[in-house]
Structure formats: C-alpha cells, structure tokens
mmCIF file of C-alpha atoms in Angstrom:
data_model
loop_
_atom_site.group_PDB
_atom_site.id
_atom_site.type_symbol
_atom_site.label_atom_id
_atom_site.label_comp_id
_atom_site.label_asym_id
_atom_site.label_seq_id
_atom_site.Cartn_x
_atom_site.Cartn_y
_atom_site.Cartn_z
ATOM 1 C CA UNK V 1333 0.000 0.000 0.000
ATOM 2 C CA UNK V 1334 1.347 3.425 -0.929
ATOM 3 C CA UNK V 1335 2.542 5.632 1.926
ATOM 4 C CA UNK V 1336 0.489 8.734 2.704
ATOM 5 C CA UNK V 1337 2.089 11.927 1.444
ATOM 6 C CA UNK V 1338 3.589 14.056 4.211
ATOM 7 C CA UNK V 1339 1.504 17.180 4.809
ATOM 8 C CA UNK V 1340 3.196 20.508 4.118
ATOM 9 C CA UNK V 1341 2.387 22.796 7.036
ATOM 10 C CA UNK V 1342 4.447 25.730 5.758
ATOM 11 C CA UNK V 1343 3.004 28.880 4.191
ATOM 12 C CA UNK V 1344 3.594 27.226 0.806
ATOM 13 C CA UNK V 1345 0.406 25.303 1.555
ATOM 14 C CA UNK V 1346 -2.580 27.696 1.073
ATOM 15 C CA UNK V 1347 -4.514 25.756 3.745
ATOM 16 C CA UNK V 1348 -1.989 26.859 6.362
ATOM 17 C CA UNK V 1349 -2.574 30.554 5.694
ATOM 18 C CA UNK V 1350 -6.342 29.967 5.600
ATOM 19 C CA UNK V 1351 -6.230 28.355 9.042
ATOM 20 C CA UNK V 1352 -4.135 31.206 10.441
ATOM 21 C CA UNK V 1353 -6.592 33.731 8.991
ATOM 22 C CA UNK V 1354 -9.613 31.832 10.324
ATOM 23 C CA UNK V 1355 -8.076 31.768 13.799
ATOM 24 C CA UNK V 1356 -7.226 35.467 13.465
ATOM 25 C CA UNK V 1357 -10.821 36.385 12.598
ATOM 26 C CA UNK V 1358 -11.974 34.672 15.788
ATOM 27 C CA UNK V 1359 -9.249 36.390 17.816
ATOM 28 C CA UNK V 1360 -10.278 39.788 16.450
ATOM 29 C CA UNK V 1361 -13.940 39.144 17.281
ATOM 30 C CA UNK V 1362 -13.052 38.090 20.809
ATOM 31 C CA UNK V 1363 -10.704 41.052 21.321
ATOM 32 C CA UNK V 1364 -13.426 43.492 20.287
ATOM 33 C CA UNK V 1365 -15.934 41.853 22.632
ATOM 34 C CA UNK V 1366 -13.536 41.714 25.594
ATOM 35 C CA UNK V 1367 -12.586 45.376 25.096
ATOM 36 C CA UNK V 1368 -16.295 46.203 25.311
ATOM 37 C CA UNK V 1369 -16.640 44.263 28.566
ATOM 38 C CA UNK V 1370 -13.715 46.135 30.149
ATOM 39 C CA UNK V 1371 -15.682 48.848 31.935
ATOM 40 C CA UNK V 1372 -15.579 50.408 35.376
ATOM 41 C CA UNK V 1373 -16.612 47.904 38.054
ATOM 42 C CA UNK V 1374 -16.145 44.736 35.970
ATOM 43 C CA UNK V 1375 -13.963 42.074 37.606
ATOM 44 C CA UNK V 1376 -10.922 40.934 35.653
ATOM 45 C CA UNK V 1377 -11.909 37.323 36.369
ATOM 46 C CA UNK V 1378 -15.389 37.640 34.850
ATOM 47 C CA UNK V 1379 -14.033 39.351 31.735
ATOM 48 C CA UNK V 1380 -11.442 36.593 31.242
ATOM 49 C CA UNK V 1381 -14.048 33.858 31.722
ATOM 50 C CA UNK V 1382 -16.398 35.416 29.158
ATOM 51 C CA UNK V 1383 -13.536 35.887 26.701
ATOM 52 C CA UNK V 1384 -12.571 32.219 26.897
ATOM 53 C CA UNK V 1385 -16.183 31.150 26.485
ATOM 54 C CA UNK V 1386 -16.460 33.236 23.319
ATOM 55 C CA UNK V 1387 -13.221 31.799 21.906
ATOM 56 C CA UNK V 1388 -14.507 28.260 22.536
ATOM 57 C CA UNK V 1389 -17.870 29.020 20.938
ATOM 58 C CA UNK V 1390 -16.399 30.620 17.821
ATOM 59 C CA UNK V 1391 -13.740 27.947 17.199
ATOM 60 C CA UNK V 1392 -16.507 25.344 17.562
ATOM 61 C CA UNK V 1393 -18.298 26.841 14.551
ATOM 62 C CA UNK V 1394 -15.448 26.304 12.070
ATOM 63 C CA UNK V 1395 -13.969 23.190 10.462
ATOM 64 C CA UNK V 1396 -16.873 21.082 11.723
ATOM 65 C CA UNK V 1397 -16.392 17.372 11.136
ATOM 66 C CA UNK V 1398 -12.657 17.797 10.532
ATOM 67 C CA UNK V 1399 -10.245 15.752 12.644
ATOM 68 C CA UNK V 1400 -8.120 18.707 13.683
ATOM 69 C CA UNK V 1401 -7.412 20.406 16.979
ATOM 70 C CA UNK V 1402 -9.007 23.809 17.503
ATOM 71 C CA UNK V 1403 -9.767 26.054 20.415
ATOM 72 C CA UNK V 1404 -7.972 28.551 22.612
ATOM 73 C CA UNK V 1405 -4.437 29.400 21.487
ATOM 74 C CA UNK V 1406 -3.938 31.808 24.383
ATOM 75 C CA UNK V 1407 -6.407 32.280 27.259
ATOM 76 C CA UNK V 1408 -8.021 35.654 27.759
ATOM 77 C CA UNK V 1409 -5.866 37.787 30.027
ATOM 78 C CA UNK V 1410 -6.433 41.307 31.328
ATOM 79 C CA UNK V 1411 -3.349 42.946 32.812
ATOM 80 C CA UNK V 1412 -3.761 46.011 35.087
ATOM 81 C CA UNK V 1413 -1.926 49.311 34.611
ATOM 82 C CA UNK V 1414 1.618 48.489 35.776
ATOM 83 C CA UNK V 1415 1.532 44.774 34.892
ATOM 84 C CA UNK V 1416 3.726 43.743 31.956
ATOM 85 C CA UNK V 1417 2.889 40.078 31.397
ATOM 86 C CA UNK V 1418 -0.535 38.506 30.717
ATOM 87 C CA UNK V 1419 -2.598 38.189 33.901
ATOM 88 C CA UNK V 1420 -5.665 36.093 34.678
ATOM 89 C CA UNK V 1421 -6.728 35.430 38.293
ATOM 90 C CA UNK V 1422 -8.338 32.305 39.736
ATOM 91 C CA UNK V 1423 -11.821 32.108 41.253
ATOM 92 C CA UNK V 1424 -10.345 30.226 44.253
ATOM 93 C CA UNK V 1425 -7.999 33.125 45.100
ATOM 94 C CA UNK V 1426 -10.582 35.385 46.696
ATOM 95 C CA UNK V 1427 -8.558 38.615 46.815
ATOM 96 C CA UNK V 1428 -7.417 38.475 43.205
ATOM 97 C CA UNK V 1429 -10.804 37.254 41.950
ATOM 98 C CA UNK V 1430 -12.342 40.418 43.405
ATOM 99 C CA UNK V 1431 -10.066 42.849 41.507
ATOM 100 C CA UNK V 1432 -12.203 45.284 39.517
ATOM 101 C CA UNK V 1433 -11.411 47.700 36.710
ATOM 102 C CA UNK V 1434 -11.236 51.386 37.608
ATOM 103 C CA UNK V 1435 -11.496 54.569 35.526
ATOM 104 C CA UNK V 1436 -8.121 55.462 34.034
ATOM 105 C CA UNK V 1437 -6.735 51.912 34.298
ATOM 106 C CA UNK V 1438 -4.447 51.108 31.363
ATOM 107 C CA UNK V 1439 -5.440 47.568 30.477
ATOM 108 C CA UNK V 1440 -3.606 45.032 28.310
ATOM 109 C CA UNK V 1441 -5.948 42.455 26.730
ATOM 110 C CA UNK V 1442 -4.282 39.362 25.264
ATOM 111 C CA UNK V 1443 -5.967 36.282 23.795
ATOM 112 C CA UNK V 1444 -5.881 33.985 20.804
ATOM 113 C CA UNK V 1445 -7.540 31.170 18.879
ATOM 114 C CA UNK V 1446 -5.839 28.216 17.198
ATOM 115 C CA UNK V 1447 -6.933 26.054 14.283
ATOM 116 C CA UNK V 1448 -5.033 22.815 13.616
ATOM 117 C CA UNK V 1449 -2.144 24.061 15.743
ATOM 118 C CA UNK V 1450 -1.843 27.436 13.985
ATOM 119 C CA UNK V 1451 -2.226 30.095 16.656
ATOM 120 C CA UNK V 1452 -3.242 33.699 16.058
ATOM 121 C CA UNK V 1453 -2.506 35.686 19.209
ATOM 122 C CA UNK V 1454 -3.222 39.379 19.666
ATOM 123 C CA UNK V 1455 -2.847 41.986 22.412
ATOM 124 C CA UNK V 1456 -4.164 45.532 22.630
ATOM 125 C CA UNK V 1457 -3.951 48.263 25.258
ATOM 126 C CA UNK V 1458 -7.001 50.319 26.201
ATOM 127 C CA UNK V 1459 -7.752 52.964 28.819
ATOM 128 C CA UNK V 1460 -10.838 52.402 31.005
ATOM 129 C CA UNK V 1461 -13.144 55.329 30.327
ATOM 130 C CA UNK V 1462 -13.501 58.065 32.920
ATOM 131 C CA UNK V 1463 -17.033 59.306 33.480
ATOM 132 C CA UNK V 1464 -16.612 63.081 33.726
ATOM 133 C CA UNK V 1465 -13.690 63.494 31.328
ATOM 134 C CA UNK V 1466 -13.439 60.674 28.765
ATOM 135 C CA UNK V 1467 -10.532 62.274 26.867
ATOM 136 C CA UNK V 1468 -7.118 60.625 27.461
ATOM 137 C CA UNK V 1469 -4.660 62.628 29.545
ATOM 138 C CA UNK V 1470 -1.383 63.730 27.990
ATOM 139 C CA UNK V 1471 0.468 61.030 29.955
ATOM 140 C CA UNK V 1472 -1.914 58.360 28.633
ATOM 141 C CA UNK V 1473 -1.553 59.778 25.117
ATOM 142 C CA UNK V 1474 2.237 59.626 25.318
ATOM 143 C CA UNK V 1475 2.136 55.963 26.374
ATOM 144 C CA UNK V 1476 -0.376 54.865 23.715
ATOM 145 C CA UNK V 1477 1.394 56.756 20.916
ATOM 146 C CA UNK V 1478 4.816 55.468 21.956
ATOM 147 C CA UNK V 1479 3.557 51.872 21.818
ATOM 148 C CA UNK V 1480 1.770 52.403 18.491
ATOM 149 C CA UNK V 1481 4.711 53.972 16.669
ATOM 150 C CA UNK V 1482 7.250 51.574 18.205
ATOM 151 C CA UNK V 1483 5.129 48.691 16.923
ATOM 152 C CA UNK V 1484 4.856 50.220 13.438
ATOM 153 C CA UNK V 1485 8.627 50.712 13.345
ATOM 154 C CA UNK V 1486 9.378 47.180 14.544
ATOM 155 C CA UNK V 1487 7.154 45.608 11.892
ATOM 156 C CA UNK V 1488 9.050 47.465 9.163
ATOM 157 C CA UNK V 1489 12.419 46.497 10.615
ATOM 158 C CA UNK V 1490 11.446 42.817 10.494
ATOM 159 C CA UNK V 1491 11.211 42.788 6.695
ATOM 160 C CA UNK V 1492 14.158 40.977 5.059
ATOM 161 C CA UNK V 1493 16.477 43.358 3.151
ATOM 162 C CA UNK V 1494 15.399 44.088 -0.398
ATOM 163 C CA UNK V 1495 12.084 42.230 -0.142
ATOM 164 C CA UNK V 1496 10.081 45.244 -1.296
ATOM 165 C CA UNK V 1497 12.831 46.842 -3.388
ATOM 166 C CA UNK V 1498 11.795 48.525 -6.639
ATOM 167 C CA UNK V 1499 13.733 49.708 -9.680
ATOM 168 C CA UNK V 1500 16.098 47.844 -11.977
ATOM 169 C CA UNK V 1501 17.311 44.292 -11.342
ATOM 170 C CA UNK V 1502 20.673 45.717 -10.334
ATOM 171 C CA UNK V 1503 19.037 48.021 -7.777
ATOM 172 C CA UNK V 1504 16.981 45.124 -6.361
ATOM 173 C CA UNK V 1505 20.073 42.923 -6.059
ATOM 174 C CA UNK V 1506 21.924 45.727 -4.300
ATOM 175 C CA UNK V 1507 19.057 46.174 -1.827
ATOM 176 C CA UNK V 1508 18.858 42.422 -1.148
ATOM 177 C CA UNK V 1509 22.613 42.295 -0.493
ATOM 178 C CA UNK V 1510 22.362 44.736 2.413
ATOM 179 C CA UNK V 1511 23.114 43.359 5.866
ATOM 180 C CA UNK V 1512 20.163 42.421 8.055
ATOM 181 C CA UNK V 1513 19.669 44.939 10.849
ATOM 182 C CA UNK V 1514 21.027 43.705 14.184
ATOM 183 C CA UNK V 1515 18.814 43.213 17.219
ATOM 184 C CA UNK V 1516 20.843 45.749 19.183
ATOM 185 C CA UNK V 1517 20.201 48.331 16.451
ATOM 186 C CA UNK V 1518 16.484 47.503 16.514
ATOM 187 C CA UNK V 1519 16.459 48.128 20.281
ATOM 188 C CA UNK V 1520 18.221 51.477 19.842
ATOM 189 C CA UNK V 1521 15.755 52.687 17.210
ATOM 190 C CA UNK V 1522 12.696 51.583 19.183
ATOM 191 C CA UNK V 1523 14.066 53.197 22.328
ATOM 192 C CA UNK V 1524 14.377 56.465 20.376
ATOM 193 C CA UNK V 1525 10.694 56.234 19.466
ATOM 194 C CA UNK V 1526 9.702 55.592 23.094
ATOM 195 C CA UNK V 1527 11.954 58.412 24.314
ATOM 196 C CA UNK V 1528 10.241 60.816 21.909
ATOM 197 C CA UNK V 1529 7.182 60.459 24.142
ATOM 198 C CA UNK V 1530 9.038 60.345 27.458
ATOM 199 C CA UNK V 1531 8.752 56.545 27.688
ATOM 200 C CA UNK V 1532 11.018 53.475 27.608
ATOM 201 C CA UNK V 1533 10.916 50.065 25.933
ATOM 202 C CA UNK V 1534 10.115 47.374 28.501
ATOM 203 C CA UNK V 1535 13.115 45.255 29.400
ATOM 204 C CA UNK V 1536 13.430 41.930 27.497
ATOM 205 C CA UNK V 1537 10.279 42.339 25.404
ATOM 206 C CA UNK V 1538 10.412 39.253 23.183
ATOM 207 C CA UNK V 1539 9.039 38.360 19.740
ATOM 208 C CA UNK V 1540 9.021 34.671 18.757
ATOM 209 C CA UNK V 1541 8.964 32.566 15.619
ATOM 210 C CA UNK V 1542 5.627 30.718 15.407
ATOM 211 C CA UNK V 1543 5.318 27.176 14.078
ATOM 212 C CA UNK V 1544 2.567 24.591 14.132
ATOM 213 C CA UNK V 1545 1.771 23.842 17.802
ATOM 214 C CA UNK V 1546 4.638 26.112 18.854
ATOM 215 C CA UNK V 1547 4.511 29.799 19.799
ATOM 216 C CA UNK V 1548 8.088 29.984 21.075
ATOM 217 C CA UNK V 1549 10.150 28.666 18.163
ATOM 218 C CA UNK V 1550 13.887 28.470 17.529
ATOM 219 C CA UNK V 1551 14.244 32.169 16.731
ATOM 220 C CA UNK V 1552 13.493 35.177 18.915
ATOM 221 C CA UNK V 1553 14.029 38.927 18.919
ATOM 222 C CA UNK V 1554 14.636 40.502 22.332
ATOM 223 C CA UNK V 1555 14.238 44.257 22.765
ATOM 224 C CA UNK V 1556 16.254 46.001 25.490
ATOM 225 C CA UNK V 1557 17.524 42.628 26.764
ATOM 226 C CA UNK V 1558 18.137 42.200 30.478
ATOM 227 C CA UNK V 1559 21.257 40.638 31.957
ATOM 228 C CA UNK V 1560 22.056 37.240 30.422
ATOM 229 C CA UNK V 1561 19.255 37.527 27.860
ATOM 230 C CA UNK V 1562 19.799 37.665 24.113
ATOM 231 C CA UNK V 1563 17.876 37.070 20.916
ATOM 232 C CA UNK V 1564 18.854 34.809 18.054
ATOM 233 C CA UNK V 1565 17.900 34.561 14.392
ATOM 234 C CA UNK V 1566 16.247 36.882 11.910
ATOM 235 C CA UNK V 1567 12.829 36.735 10.194
ATOM 236 C CA UNK V 1568 12.714 35.159 6.737
ATOM 237 C CA UNK V 1569 10.181 34.779 3.940
ATOM 238 C CA UNK V 1570 7.766 31.942 4.669
ATOM 239 C CA UNK V 1571 7.713 32.472 8.438
ATOM 240 C CA UNK V 1572 5.034 33.474 10.942
ATOM 241 C CA UNK V 1573 6.038 35.516 13.992
ATOM 242 C CA UNK V 1574 4.428 36.697 17.201
ATOM 243 C CA UNK V 1575 5.603 40.306 17.453
ATOM 244 C CA UNK V 1576 5.490 42.095 20.797
ATOM 245 C CA UNK V 1577 6.129 45.680 21.854
ATOM 246 C CA UNK V 1578 6.052 46.820 25.474
ATOM 247 C CA UNK V 1579 6.414 50.452 26.525
ATOM 248 C CA UNK V 1580 6.672 51.880 30.046
ATOM 249 C CA UNK V 1581 6.082 55.417 31.265
ATOM 250 C CA UNK V 1582 9.111 54.819 33.517
ATOM 251 C CA UNK V 1583 12.541 53.270 32.976
ATOM 252 C CA UNK V 1584 11.256 49.997 31.503
ATOM 253 C CA UNK V 1585 12.901 47.894 34.221
ATOM 254 C CA UNK V 1586 10.741 45.035 35.520
ATOM 255 C CA UNK V 1587 10.275 42.898 38.624
ATOM 256 C CA UNK V 1588 8.415 39.688 39.484
ATOM 257 C CA UNK V 1589 5.181 40.440 41.344
ATOM 258 C CA UNK V 1590 3.708 38.523 44.274
ATOM 259 C CA UNK V 1591 0.571 37.514 42.388
ATOM 260 C CA UNK V 1592 0.113 33.774 41.846
ATOM 261 C CA UNK V 1593 1.392 32.586 38.439
ATOM 262 C CA UNK V 1594 -1.650 31.042 36.771
ATOM 263 C CA UNK V 1595 -0.437 30.785 33.172
ATOM 264 C CA UNK V 1596 1.468 27.686 32.096
ATOM 265 C CA UNK V 1597 2.450 25.820 28.939
ATOM 266 C CA UNK V 1598 3.447 22.204 28.387
ATOM 267 C CA UNK V 1599 7.046 21.581 27.361
ATOM 268 C CA UNK V 1600 8.507 18.637 25.440
ATOM 269 C CA UNK V 1601 10.280 17.367 28.574
ATOM 270 C CA UNK V 1602 9.246 13.945 29.881
ATOM 271 C CA UNK V 1603 9.347 13.308 33.622
ATOM 272 C CA UNK V 1604 7.949 10.517 35.810
ATOM 273 C CA UNK V 1605 5.454 12.433 37.943
ATOM 274 C CA UNK V 1606 4.859 10.885 41.370
ATOM 275 C CA UNK V 1607 1.732 12.639 42.651
ATOM 276 C CA UNK V 1608 -1.625 11.420 41.270
ATOM 277 C CA UNK V 1609 -2.917 15.011 41.067
ATOM 278 C CA UNK V 1610 0.096 16.012 38.940
ATOM 279 C CA UNK V 1611 -0.404 13.063 36.567
ATOM 280 C CA UNK V 1612 -4.110 13.791 36.328
ATOM 281 C CA UNK V 1613 -3.776 17.469 35.423
ATOM 282 C CA UNK V 1614 -0.976 16.743 32.939
ATOM 283 C CA UNK V 1615 -3.258 14.282 31.163
ATOM 284 C CA UNK V 1616 -6.033 16.905 31.075
ATOM 285 C CA UNK V 1617 -3.610 19.550 29.786
ATOM 286 C CA UNK V 1618 -2.405 17.312 26.935
ATOM 287 C CA UNK V 1619 -5.971 16.606 25.879
ATOM 288 C CA UNK V 1620 -7.327 20.164 26.129
ATOM 289 C CA UNK V 1621 -4.451 22.487 25.298
ATOM 290 C CA UNK V 1622 -1.634 20.552 23.632
ATOM 291 C CA UNK V 1623 1.390 22.839 23.854
ATOM 292 C CA UNK V 1624 -0.536 26.135 23.876
ATOM 293 C CA UNK V 1625 -0.658 28.354 26.992
ATOM 294 C CA UNK V 1626 -3.506 27.850 29.438
ATOM 295 C CA UNK V 1627 -4.752 29.179 32.759
ATOM 296 C CA UNK V 1628 -5.234 26.983 35.796
ATOM 297 C CA UNK V 1629 -8.810 28.294 35.943
ATOM 298 C CA UNK V 1630 -9.520 26.427 32.685
ATOM 299 C CA UNK V 1631 -8.870 23.055 34.330
ATOM 300 C CA UNK V 1632 -11.744 20.978 35.694
ATOM 301 C CA UNK V 1633 -10.694 21.153 39.359
ATOM 302 C CA UNK V 1634 -8.993 24.486 40.032
ATOM 303 C CA UNK V 1635 -7.957 23.623 43.589
ATOM 304 C CA UNK V 1636 -6.417 20.294 42.574
ATOM 305 C CA UNK V 1637 -4.670 22.063 39.681
ATOM 306 C CA UNK V 1638 -2.992 24.491 42.090
ATOM 307 C CA UNK V 1639 -1.499 21.534 43.952
ATOM 308 C CA UNK V 1640 -0.678 19.302 40.986
ATOM 309 C CA UNK V 1641 1.028 22.027 39.002
ATOM 310 C CA UNK V 1642 3.829 22.341 41.579
ATOM 311 C CA UNK V 1643 5.445 19.003 40.682
ATOM 312 C CA UNK V 1644 4.838 19.570 36.953
ATOM 313 C CA UNK V 1645 6.762 22.844 37.088
ATOM 314 C CA UNK V 1646 9.509 21.361 39.273
ATOM 315 C CA UNK V 1647 9.922 18.487 36.781
ATOM 316 C CA UNK V 1648 9.956 20.987 33.892
ATOM 317 C CA UNK V 1649 7.032 19.335 32.109
ATOM 318 C CA UNK V 1650 5.222 22.671 32.420
ATOM 319 C CA UNK V 1651 6.654 26.130 31.926
ATOM 320 C CA UNK V 1652 5.326 28.621 34.464
ATOM 321 C CA UNK V 1653 4.854 32.237 33.385
ATOM 322 C CA UNK V 1654 5.621 34.522 36.308
ATOM 323 C CA UNK V 1655 3.538 37.661 36.802
ATOM 324 C CA UNK V 1656 5.878 40.540 35.944
ATOM 325 C CA UNK V 1657 5.282 44.266 36.382
ATOM 326 C CA UNK V 1658 7.042 47.595 36.039
ATOM 327 C CA UNK V 1659 9.737 47.871 38.704
ATOM 328 C CA UNK V 1660 8.552 51.319 39.832
ATOM 329 C CA UNK V 1661 4.832 50.691 39.375
ATOM 330 C CA UNK V 1662 4.665 52.921 36.274
ATOM 331 C CA UNK V 1663 1.960 52.419 33.616
ATOM 332 C CA UNK V 1664 2.754 49.983 30.794
ATOM 333 C CA UNK V 1665 1.270 49.591 27.303
ATOM 334 C CA UNK V 1666 1.742 46.421 25.280
ATOM 335 C CA UNK V 1667 0.832 45.327 21.742
ATOM 336 C CA UNK V 1668 1.098 41.863 20.198
ATOM 337 C CA UNK V 1669 0.569 40.889 16.566
ATOM 338 C CA UNK V 1670 0.742 37.606 14.688
ATOM 339 C CA UNK V 1671 2.298 38.319 11.302
ATOM 340 C CA UNK V 1672 3.272 36.358 8.184
ATOM 341 C CA UNK V 1673 6.228 37.229 5.949
ATOM 342 C CA UNK V 1674 5.685 36.288 2.306
ATOM 343 C CA UNK V 1675 7.361 37.210 -0.967
ATOM 344 C CA UNK V 1676 4.904 40.134 -1.143
ATOM 345 C CA UNK V 1677 5.860 41.551 2.250
ATOM 346 C CA UNK V 1678 4.387 41.464 5.734
ATOM 347 C CA UNK V 1679 0.772 40.522 6.449
ATOM 348 C CA UNK V 1680 -0.847 41.285 9.799
ATOM 349 C CA UNK V 1681 -2.825 38.127 10.546
ATOM 350 C CA UNK V 1682 -3.988 39.027 14.056
ATOM 351 C CA UNK V 1683 -3.229 42.568 15.132
ATOM 352 C CA UNK V 1684 -4.604 45.234 17.478
ATOM 353 C CA UNK V 1685 -6.867 47.780 15.764
ATOM 354 C CA UNK V 1686 -5.172 51.012 14.738
ATOM 355 C CA UNK V 1687 -6.032 53.712 17.300
ATOM 356 C CA UNK V 1688 -7.740 56.970 16.390
ATOM 357 C CA UNK V 1689 -4.595 59.071 16.637
ATOM 358 C CA UNK V 1690 -6.597 62.316 16.797
ATOM 359 C CA UNK V 1691 -7.848 61.298 20.267
ATOM 360 C CA UNK V 1692 -4.352 61.326 21.747
ATOM 361 C CA UNK V 1693 -3.118 64.889 22.193
ATOM 362 C CA UNK V 1694 0.467 65.591 23.251
ATOM 363 C CA UNK V 1695 3.161 68.145 22.546
ATOM 364 C CA UNK V 1696 5.631 65.310 21.893
ATOM 365 C CA UNK V 1697 6.396 63.876 18.475
ATOM 366 C CA UNK V 1698 8.998 61.837 16.596
ATOM 367 C CA UNK V 1699 11.613 64.062 14.962
ATOM 368 C CA UNK V 1700 14.397 61.585 14.115
ATOM 369 C CA UNK V 1701 14.770 61.646 10.317
ATOM 370 C CA UNK V 1702 15.975 58.023 10.026
ATOM 371 C CA UNK V 1703 12.976 56.747 11.971
ATOM 372 C CA UNK V 1704 10.498 58.894 10.048
ATOM 373 C CA UNK V 1705 11.947 57.571 6.786
ATOM 374 C CA UNK V 1706 11.521 53.956 7.927
ATOM 375 C CA UNK V 1707 7.949 54.642 9.103
ATOM 376 C CA UNK V 1708 7.206 55.961 5.605
ATOM 377 C CA UNK V 1709 8.014 52.583 4.050
ATOM 378 C CA UNK V 1710 5.200 50.180 3.024
ATOM 379 C CA UNK V 1711 4.821 46.802 4.690
ATOM 380 C CA UNK V 1712 3.898 45.003 1.491
ATOM 381 C CA UNK V 1713 3.827 45.337 -2.273
ATOM 382 C CA UNK V 1714 0.847 47.051 -3.871
ATOM 383 C CA UNK V 1715 -1.931 44.489 -4.247
ATOM 384 C CA UNK V 1716 -2.588 43.143 -7.734
ATOM 385 C CA UNK V 1717 -6.332 42.966 -7.087
ATOM 386 C CA UNK V 1718 -6.569 46.742 -6.867
ATOM 387 C CA UNK V 1719 -4.805 47.081 -10.191
ATOM 388 C CA UNK V 1720 -7.170 44.526 -11.706
ATOM 389 C CA UNK V 1721 -10.167 46.451 -10.393
ATOM 390 C CA UNK V 1722 -8.798 49.653 -11.889
ATOM 391 C CA UNK V 1723 -8.364 47.905 -15.247
ATOM 392 C CA UNK V 1724 -11.931 46.577 -15.055
ATOM 393 C CA UNK V 1725 -13.260 50.056 -14.278
ATOM 394 C CA UNK V 1726 -11.274 51.541 -17.158
ATOM 395 C CA UNK V 1727 -12.528 48.805 -19.486
ATOM 396 C CA UNK V 1728 -16.146 49.373 -18.381
ATOM 397 C CA UNK V 1729 -15.776 53.130 -18.826
ATOM 398 C CA UNK V 1730 -14.269 52.630 -22.303
ATOM 399 C CA UNK V 1731 -17.076 50.230 -23.253
ATOM 400 C CA UNK V 1732 -19.693 52.693 -22.009
ATOM 401 C CA UNK V 1733 -18.094 55.512 -23.989
ATOM 402 C CA UNK V 1734 -18.049 53.335 -27.127
ATOM 403 C CA UNK V 1735 -21.753 52.496 -26.729
ATOM 404 C CA UNK V 1736 -22.619 56.156 -26.275
ATOM 405 C CA UNK V 1737 -20.660 57.040 -29.421
ATOM 406 C CA UNK V 1738 -22.500 54.316 -31.357
ATOM 407 C CA UNK V 1739 -25.872 55.626 -30.151
ATOM 408 C CA UNK V 1740 -24.968 59.150 -31.159
ATOM 409 C CA UNK V 1741 -23.931 57.870 -34.618
ATOM 410 C CA UNK V 1742 -27.208 56.015 -35.108
ATOM 411 C CA UNK V 1743 -29.196 59.109 -34.053
ATOM 412 C CA UNK V 1744 -27.346 61.200 -36.642
ATOM 413 C CA UNK V 1745 -28.194 58.626 -39.327
#
C-alpha cells in the first residue's frame, strides 16, 4: 500500500494561511468583545471567563467534522496598569478574583484562537473610560502613541532586506545584499521612538517565531535585553512571527510580582510524575491544550490544579509564566501581533486595531529623520487585485463611452 504523502504545514500550503486567517478572525472578534466588557466595576476574572467562552464558541463553529485540533491558542488575560505580562486570576484566590477595573486603568488584553495548531494571538492596550472626562490625559496619550509607533517601526524592521525593493534588477540585487539589521540596532531605534514620548521600551520584550503547535520557536528577537538575555535569528520569507512591543512610562525595568502565576504551557520534557494530582492534570492539559498556553482556571478542578502544578513545574514538564510588572509601578502599554512574511511583504494576521490618533493629544512627536523615513516605508507590495479592479473600471468606462458614441452615430443617421 502506498505511503500517505507528508503534509506541508508551511506557508507554501494555502490551507496553512487559511487556518491562520480563520483563527485570526476569531481572535479579532473576541478582542473586540472583551474590550467592550472592560468597563468600570467589571472584575478581571469575569471578563477573562467570558472571553474564553467566546473563543470556545467561535472555534466550535469552524472546520466542523474535521479531525483537527481547535480552540484557545492563548487564554483571555487582562493585565492592570503596571503589569507587563498577561494576567488572569483564579476564582479560588478570593482577593485576586475580586479585583475590579477602575477609571483610568491602562489595560492590556491578550488572547488567541488556534486552528489545527496554527495560533493567532493578539494583544491591545485600552484605557478604562472616565465618566466626567473621557478624553485621554497627555500622559496616557504619550504611552499609547509610543507603543503604536514603536510597533509600526518594529514591523518594518522585520522585513528581510530588499524584499520590497523597486527599480532595476541591479538596484533590487543591491538592496537584497544589504546586511540584516542587528537586534541591538532595533532596540536602539525603538528606544528612540519611546523616548520621543518620554517613555522606555520594557526590558526583554520578546518576539518569537511561530510554528505549528509552537509559539516559542527556535528564533526570537529581544528588545532592550536584560542581563544574560539575548535574541537569536532573523525573520525570513515563509515564516510566521508573534511580534510584541512593550512600553513603560518609567525606565522599563521590571520585577516579578507577588501575584500567583496562573499561566502555564506544556514543554517537550518527559518526567515521571509521582503525585496522582500532577499526573491527572498533565493528562487533562495534553488533551485540552496541547502545547498552547492555558490558565489553571480552565482546568476541571482548580484547587487540585494548584497543587498538581507544583510538581509539573519542578519536573519541567510545564513552563510557568511569572507575573511581571514595572519595577517602579509605572503604567505599561503592550501590543502583540501575529504576522506572516511572504514574498509580497508582511501581512498582519492578528493585530490590534489602529487607534484613532486624533484622540491622543500631546506636545511630543517623533523628529528623528531616520525613523520617520523607515515609518514611511510600506509593509507590502501594492496588491494586484486593486490594479485589476482599476483595469476593469477603465474597461467598463471605455465600453460605455463606445456604446454612447455608437448611439450618437445612429441618431445622426
């Protein structure tokens, strides 16, 4: 009997991009809904629970009858003002479960769906509306604008040299031969953007290569790396990346907070777990989440999970994500996009919505000529479909003009 052909899970397979885009559509829908639920008085726990429920419902509507994994690629998290990392409390931790959103809170919403192991994760930062004066303050405006423009700059710096070059073949070859920008140079340029608004890039903000069933691949880009931390690798055509930008109103230095770590992810390490509770939750994790991140609140028995997870983390079968915040308690904004790099440029698969820049008033602005020049670059080649539409319109207009001329001629006869 002939062997089954090995499935191509790269972007060369159109089904792969379709699955990423389907997951991204669900992520966008959930992000919009969760942002709407983030109002004064709402508990972070209830918002996270509703977000996860929506992700489950929407992924259940697609690829029905197909033997593929689908569901939550990243649980809904809502991080308060000075928190850096994704945060989602447990219902069994009474104090944290009671945390409510307050006017002026700068909230980071992160979540994601996955279809067949292709995750589309997104994060946006919003400010909880203030009743009497809904307009953002200048400090809030500086933070939001710094994050937005730093993100736009980073996306452009990720493009391989010469990918969008125009001109003669010689000019294109010359552009492609340029050296790839170093990660240290990327950090310097992004820090300049943040500094333009009196802010700083958050220490060790990391972007990862995405692969099927893997959101922390072999390559990573680390901005403003802390001691002993470094990135490795550069983006290439045919890759999908999770791109993150974090900006602080302070120095950007971080510290581990006292809040319970509730986010975990299964590793590829095998370890003979001794405790029955540890073995039981690991089995549940494999079945429900694969190697995607999850919250302990998503497990069937939250209390048992809190006990069983200890041995799993100690044996390195689970990676524990510590709750990290700004070292000085300063406000933090964070954006996360899932992007694809193709021969036509960069495509935002799952990305935060572009803010209404007119809402954010500040006397600060970017003046660095090099940065402004980079920000003026496109992310992708001009779409062929638009050109085709223009040709169709021109053809229709020409046909209409010809018919009118023929009618005029017949009238004269």
